[in-house]
Amino acid sequence: VGEISYSDLHTILSNPKYAAIGPAVDAEVEGWNPFVYVADALMKDAQSALFTLVDKDERNRLALGAERTEFEAGDVLQHWNQVCFSVYIVIEGELEVVEPIFPEKRKKKKAGQKEDPPEPGPVLATLKRGHSFGEFCVVACAKGQTIVRAKVPTVVVDVPMEICEPLILSRPDVVDDMHDIKLIFRRRHCPIEKQAFEIQEMLAIFKKESAQAADE
């Protein structure tokens, strides 16, 4: 796990709503270093289906297993039609969600050859501090619908799939809910990577549809 300074910690946790995050800031309890505080705080406030569905203890365990990862401008975190193996939350910097563009005429490939990957097209969204993506790939086995790349040098909270696996195995209800929310995104032709901006609407639709199903 990379280091993060106490000044960075207090900058991110300056909002009073984070006063109850984890143990006391100056305490060394079960690995609660400054980075873990930041990860837990960002998860708590993230516009994310996953972090909305888990409870505080589960969120704490994800934060304790998270890593600090840096990307240079232009680095691709997610390729189109490939699985992302981490959940990412932006600490500093910006990520671009880019629409894939396919050539009108693709050259036919021989059996066993892969088609050429799409080119990056227009930017659909910009993910900044507190925005996340990768949850649906990791939990709901969704392949990337867009290309996600670093616009500038960017630092993220990186929650690897192996850290998420105990949650996935112990909470099949969360997995089922993530699958249902993923389908809502797709029915509305909204890339799941834009969940930072669309998730509240999708969660409202999900709750309404779940209530209707329960009544039937």
mmCIF file of C-alpha atoms in Angstrom:
data_model
loop_
_atom_site.group_PDB
_atom_site.id
_atom_site.type_symbol
_atom_site.label_atom_id
_atom_site.label_comp_id
_atom_site.label_asym_id
_atom_site.label_seq_id
_atom_site.Cartn_x
_atom_site.Cartn_y
_atom_site.Cartn_z
ATOM 1 C CA VAL A 1 0.000 0.000 0.000
ATOM 2 C CA GLY A 2 1.405 3.386 -0.972
ATOM 3 C CA GLU A 3 1.846 6.206 1.507
ATOM 4 C CA ILE A 4 -0.451 9.206 1.789
ATOM 5 C CA SER A 5 0.396 12.214 3.897
ATOM 6 C CA TYR A 6 -1.571 13.438 6.896
ATOM 7 C CA SER A 7 -2.100 16.736 5.073
ATOM 8 C CA ASP A 8 -3.809 14.823 2.250
ATOM 9 C CA LEU A 9 -5.813 12.910 4.821
ATOM 10 C CA HIS A 10 -7.087 16.017 6.575
ATOM 11 C CA THR A 11 -7.810 17.752 3.259
ATOM 12 C CA ILE A 12 -10.121 14.927 2.198
ATOM 13 C CA LEU A 13 -11.637 14.456 5.660
ATOM 14 C CA SER A 14 -12.145 18.185 6.312
ATOM 15 C CA ASN A 15 -15.909 17.819 5.860
ATOM 16 C CA PRO A 16 -17.599 17.175 9.262
ATOM 17 C CA LYS A 17 -19.601 14.293 7.791
ATOM 18 C CA TYR A 18 -16.423 12.185 7.928
ATOM 19 C CA ALA A 19 -15.967 12.648 11.677
ATOM 20 C CA ALA A 20 -17.198 9.118 12.395
ATOM 21 C CA ILE A 21 -15.036 7.375 9.787
ATOM 22 C CA GLY A 22 -13.056 4.502 11.308
ATOM 23 C CA PRO A 23 -11.106 4.797 14.598
ATOM 24 C CA ALA A 24 -9.661 8.079 15.858
ATOM 25 C CA VAL A 25 -7.363 9.673 13.268
ATOM 26 C CA ASP A 26 -4.298 9.478 15.545
ATOM 27 C CA ALA A 27 -4.905 5.886 16.619
ATOM 28 C CA GLU A 28 -3.127 2.918 15.115
ATOM 29 C CA VAL A 29 -5.894 0.338 15.156
ATOM 30 C CA GLU A 30 -5.944 -2.796 12.979
ATOM 31 C CA GLY A 31 -4.018 -1.190 10.137
ATOM 32 C CA TRP A 32 -5.951 2.079 10.047
ATOM 33 C CA ASN A 33 -3.261 4.252 8.465
ATOM 34 C CA PRO A 34 -4.028 7.576 6.729
ATOM 35 C CA PHE A 35 -4.604 5.912 3.355
ATOM 36 C CA VAL A 36 -7.249 3.559 4.792
ATOM 37 C CA TYR A 37 -9.105 6.557 6.255
ATOM 38 C CA VAL A 38 -9.131 8.189 2.843
ATOM 39 C CA ALA A 39 -10.324 4.987 1.141
ATOM 40 C CA ASP A 40 -13.109 4.480 3.694
ATOM 41 C CA ALA A 41 -14.218 8.108 3.500
ATOM 42 C CA LEU A 42 -14.360 8.086 -0.301
ATOM 43 C CA MET A 43 -16.269 4.780 -0.314
ATOM 44 C CA LYS A 44 -18.774 6.163 2.177
ATOM 45 C CA ASP A 45 -19.502 9.165 -0.028
ATOM 46 C CA ALA A 46 -19.087 7.556 -3.466
ATOM 47 C CA GLN A 47 -21.905 7.682 -5.996
ATOM 48 C CA SER A 48 -21.696 3.926 -6.342
ATOM 49 C CA ALA A 49 -24.140 1.036 -6.366
ATOM 50 C CA LEU A 50 -21.699 -1.244 -4.554
ATOM 51 C CA PHE A 51 -20.870 1.084 -1.656
ATOM 52 C CA THR A 52 -24.551 1.968 -1.272
ATOM 53 C CA LEU A 53 -25.478 -1.710 -0.868
ATOM 54 C CA VAL A 54 -22.779 -2.814 1.611
ATOM 55 C CA ASP A 55 -22.785 -2.076 5.337
ATOM 56 C CA LYS A 56 -20.140 -0.182 7.338
ATOM 57 C CA ASP A 57 -18.147 -3.254 8.432
ATOM 58 C CA GLU A 58 -18.008 -4.580 4.872
ATOM 59 C CA ARG A 59 -16.928 -1.171 3.598
ATOM 60 C CA ASN A 60 -14.204 -1.035 6.272
ATOM 61 C CA ARG A 61 -12.827 -4.411 5.145
ATOM 62 C CA LEU A 62 -12.704 -3.222 1.532
ATOM 63 C CA ALA A 63 -10.847 -0.087 2.638
ATOM 64 C CA LEU A 64 -8.338 -2.106 4.691
ATOM 65 C CA GLY A 65 -7.549 -4.266 1.636
ATOM 66 C CA ALA A 66 -7.287 -1.370 -0.816
ATOM 67 C CA GLU A 67 -4.088 -0.125 -2.433
ATOM 68 C CA ARG A 68 -2.901 3.278 -3.599
ATOM 69 C CA THR A 69 -2.179 3.232 -7.346
ATOM 70 C CA GLU A 70 -0.853 5.978 -9.603
ATOM 71 C CA PHE A 71 -1.456 6.378 -13.344
ATOM 72 C CA GLU A 72 0.242 8.675 -15.821
ATOM 73 C CA ALA A 73 -1.705 10.798 -18.305
ATOM 74 C CA GLY A 74 -2.871 8.564 -21.154
ATOM 75 C CA ASP A 75 -2.710 5.300 -19.201
ATOM 76 C CA VAL A 76 -5.715 3.076 -19.949
ATOM 77 C CA LEU A 77 -7.375 1.583 -16.862
ATOM 78 C CA GLN A 78 -10.088 -0.207 -18.805
ATOM 79 C CA HIS A 79 -10.270 -1.356 -22.409
ATOM 80 C CA TRP A 80 -13.519 -1.822 -24.298
ATOM 81 C CA ASN A 81 -15.104 -5.275 -23.940
ATOM 82 C CA GLN A 82 -12.601 -6.388 -21.332
ATOM 83 C CA VAL A 83 -13.118 -7.150 -17.659
ATOM 84 C CA CYS A 84 -11.708 -4.720 -15.123
ATOM 85 C CA PHE A 85 -10.093 -6.517 -12.169
ATOM 86 C CA SER A 86 -10.302 -3.700 -9.619
ATOM 87 C CA VAL A 87 -12.728 -1.157 -8.264
ATOM 88 C CA TYR A 88 -11.208 2.311 -8.581
ATOM 89 C CA ILE A 89 -12.027 5.531 -6.717
ATOM 90 C CA VAL A 90 -10.296 8.755 -7.713
ATOM 91 C CA ILE A 91 -8.283 10.481 -4.973
ATOM 92 C CA GLU A 92 -6.522 13.086 -7.124
ATOM 93 C CA GLY A 93 -6.531 13.749 -10.860
ATOM 94 C CA GLU A 94 -9.111 12.943 -13.511
ATOM 95 C CA LEU A 95 -10.186 9.925 -15.551
ATOM 96 C CA GLU A 96 -11.979 10.121 -18.891
ATOM 97 C CA VAL A 97 -14.784 7.763 -19.911
ATOM 98 C CA VAL A 98 -14.346 7.538 -23.681
ATOM 99 C CA GLU A 99 -16.767 6.161 -26.264
ATOM 100 C CA PRO A 100 -15.219 3.440 -28.463
ATOM 101 C CA ILE A 101 -15.353 4.151 -32.213
ATOM 102 C CA PHE A 102 -15.342 1.282 -34.693
ATOM 103 C CA PRO A 103 -14.290 1.637 -38.337
ATOM 104 C CA GLU A 104 -17.217 1.346 -40.747
ATOM 105 C CA LYS A 105 -15.473 -1.424 -42.639
ATOM 106 C CA ARG A 106 -13.527 -3.884 -40.535
ATOM 107 C CA LYS A 107 -11.061 -6.147 -42.283
ATOM 108 C CA LYS A 108 -12.179 -9.745 -42.116
ATOM 109 C CA LYS A 109 -9.931 -11.831 -39.913
ATOM 110 C CA LYS A 110 -9.011 -15.440 -40.360
ATOM 111 C CA ALA A 111 -10.330 -17.968 -37.875
ATOM 112 C CA GLY A 112 -8.677 -17.498 -34.503
ATOM 113 C CA GLN A 113 -7.531 -13.932 -35.205
ATOM 114 C CA LYS A 114 -8.851 -11.113 -33.049
ATOM 115 C CA GLU A 115 -10.521 -8.055 -34.545
ATOM 116 C CA ASP A 116 -8.757 -4.729 -34.315
ATOM 117 C CA PRO A 117 -9.668 -2.841 -31.124
ATOM 118 C CA PRO A 118 -11.832 0.289 -31.432
ATOM 119 C CA GLU A 119 -10.331 3.760 -31.490
ATOM 120 C CA PRO A 120 -11.040 6.222 -28.673
ATOM 121 C CA GLY A 121 -13.869 8.595 -29.577
ATOM 122 C CA PRO A 122 -15.588 11.453 -27.767
ATOM 123 C CA VAL A 123 -15.339 11.829 -23.995
ATOM 124 C CA LEU A 124 -18.628 10.805 -22.355
ATOM 125 C CA ALA A 125 -17.748 11.789 -18.779
ATOM 126 C CA THR A 126 -14.875 12.926 -16.585
ATOM 127 C CA LEU A 127 -14.392 11.167 -13.247
ATOM 128 C CA LYS A 128 -12.903 13.316 -10.477
ATOM 129 C CA ARG A 129 -12.223 12.919 -6.738
ATOM 130 C CA GLY A 130 -14.732 10.546 -5.156
ATOM 131 C CA HIS A 131 -15.982 9.122 -8.467
ATOM 132 C CA SER A 132 -15.623 5.385 -8.957
ATOM 133 C CA PHE A 133 -15.869 2.686 -11.597
ATOM 134 C CA GLY A 134 -15.180 -1.034 -11.946
ATOM 135 C CA GLU A 135 -17.816 -2.231 -9.477
ATOM 136 C CA PHE A 136 -19.984 -3.873 -12.123
ATOM 137 C CA CYS A 137 -17.002 -5.622 -13.727
ATOM 138 C CA VAL A 138 -15.788 -7.021 -10.415
ATOM 139 C CA VAL A 139 -19.128 -7.899 -8.784
ATOM 140 C CA ALA A 140 -21.521 -8.415 -11.710
ATOM 141 C CA CYS A 141 -19.091 -9.846 -14.306
ATOM 142 C CA ALA A 142 -19.741 -6.984 -16.735
ATOM 143 C CA LYS A 143 -17.284 -6.242 -19.515
ATOM 144 C CA GLY A 144 -16.261 -2.641 -20.099
ATOM 145 C CA GLN A 145 -18.593 -0.740 -22.413
ATOM 146 C CA THR A 146 -16.177 2.158 -22.815
ATOM 147 C CA ILE A 147 -12.491 3.020 -22.613
ATOM 148 C CA VAL A 148 -11.366 4.601 -19.325
ATOM 149 C CA ARG A 149 -8.050 6.462 -19.339
ATOM 150 C CA ALA A 150 -6.194 8.960 -17.180
ATOM 151 C CA LYS A 151 -6.618 12.526 -18.425
ATOM 152 C CA VAL A 152 -3.813 13.785 -16.164
ATOM 153 C CA PRO A 153 -1.544 12.052 -13.610
ATOM 154 C CA THR A 154 -4.075 10.411 -11.312
ATOM 155 C CA VAL A 155 -4.028 8.679 -7.912
ATOM 156 C CA VAL A 156 -6.753 6.167 -7.106
ATOM 157 C CA VAL A 157 -7.967 3.870 -4.375
ATOM 158 C CA ASP A 158 -7.536 0.434 -5.971
ATOM 159 C CA VAL A 159 -9.655 -2.383 -4.512
ATOM 160 C CA PRO A 160 -8.474 -5.606 -6.231
ATOM 161 C CA MET A 161 -10.891 -8.376 -7.106
ATOM 162 C CA GLU A 162 -9.370 -10.741 -4.520
ATOM 163 C CA ILE A 163 -10.283 -8.246 -1.777
ATOM 164 C CA CYS A 164 -13.859 -8.118 -3.085
ATOM 165 C CA GLU A 165 -14.222 -11.908 -3.342
ATOM 166 C CA PRO A 166 -15.187 -12.533 0.326
ATOM 167 C CA LEU A 167 -17.948 -9.923 -0.034
ATOM 168 C CA ILE A 168 -19.134 -11.479 -3.307
ATOM 169 C CA LEU A 169 -19.252 -14.957 -1.735
ATOM 170 C CA SER A 170 -20.970 -13.849 1.482
ATOM 171 C CA ARG A 171 -23.500 -11.427 -0.020
ATOM 172 C CA PRO A 172 -25.295 -13.054 -2.975
ATOM 173 C CA ASP A 173 -28.048 -10.464 -2.463
ATOM 174 C CA VAL A 174 -25.595 -7.670 -3.298
ATOM 175 C CA VAL A 175 -24.423 -9.578 -6.394
ATOM 176 C CA ASP A 176 -28.035 -10.080 -7.543
ATOM 177 C CA ASP A 177 -28.830 -6.403 -6.942
ATOM 178 C CA MET A 178 -25.756 -5.305 -8.907
ATOM 179 C CA HIS A 179 -26.834 -7.534 -11.814
ATOM 180 C CA ASP A 180 -30.320 -5.992 -11.737
ATOM 181 C CA ILE A 181 -28.938 -2.432 -11.652
ATOM 182 C CA LYS A 182 -26.561 -3.315 -14.514
ATOM 183 C CA LEU A 183 -29.567 -4.357 -16.605
ATOM 184 C CA ILE A 184 -31.305 -1.060 -15.852
ATOM 185 C CA PHE A 185 -28.269 0.818 -17.151
ATOM 186 C CA ARG A 186 -28.251 -1.282 -20.311
ATOM 187 C CA ARG A 187 -31.976 -0.927 -20.953
ATOM 188 C CA ARG A 188 -31.458 2.826 -20.892
ATOM 189 C CA HIS A 189 -28.338 2.637 -23.078
ATOM 190 C CA CYS A 190 -26.251 4.274 -20.363
ATOM 191 C CA PRO A 191 -22.635 3.034 -19.982
ATOM 192 C CA ILE A 192 -22.108 1.593 -16.504
ATOM 193 C CA GLU A 193 -18.857 3.571 -16.253
ATOM 194 C CA LYS A 194 -20.994 6.724 -15.934
ATOM 195 C CA GLN A 195 -22.568 5.457 -12.708
ATOM 196 C CA ALA A 196 -20.989 8.326 -10.745
ATOM 197 C CA PHE A 197 -23.524 10.604 -12.444
ATOM 198 C CA GLU A 198 -26.483 8.271 -13.077
ATOM 199 C CA ILE A 199 -26.564 5.932 -10.087
ATOM 200 C CA GLN A 200 -29.108 7.768 -7.933
ATOM 201 C CA GLU A 201 -31.655 7.625 -10.767
ATOM 202 C CA MET A 202 -30.858 3.951 -11.401
ATOM 203 C CA LEU A 203 -31.135 3.098 -7.694
ATOM 204 C CA ALA A 204 -34.539 4.810 -7.552
ATOM 205 C CA ILE A 205 -35.712 2.755 -10.558
ATOM 206 C CA PHE A 206 -34.262 -0.406 -8.993
ATOM 207 C CA LYS A 207 -36.082 0.199 -5.678
ATOM 208 C CA LYS A 208 -39.350 0.906 -7.495
ATOM 209 C CA GLU A 209 -39.071 -2.224 -9.641
ATOM 210 C CA SER A 210 -38.087 -4.328 -6.600
ATOM 211 C CA ALA A 211 -41.143 -3.083 -4.673
ATOM 212 C CA GLN A 212 -43.416 -3.859 -7.617
ATOM 213 C CA ALA A 213 -41.972 -7.360 -7.929
ATOM 214 C CA ALA A 214 -42.507 -7.966 -4.207
ATOM 215 C CA ASP A 215 -46.166 -6.952 -4.507
ATOM 216 C CA GLU A 216 -46.836 -9.356 -7.390
#
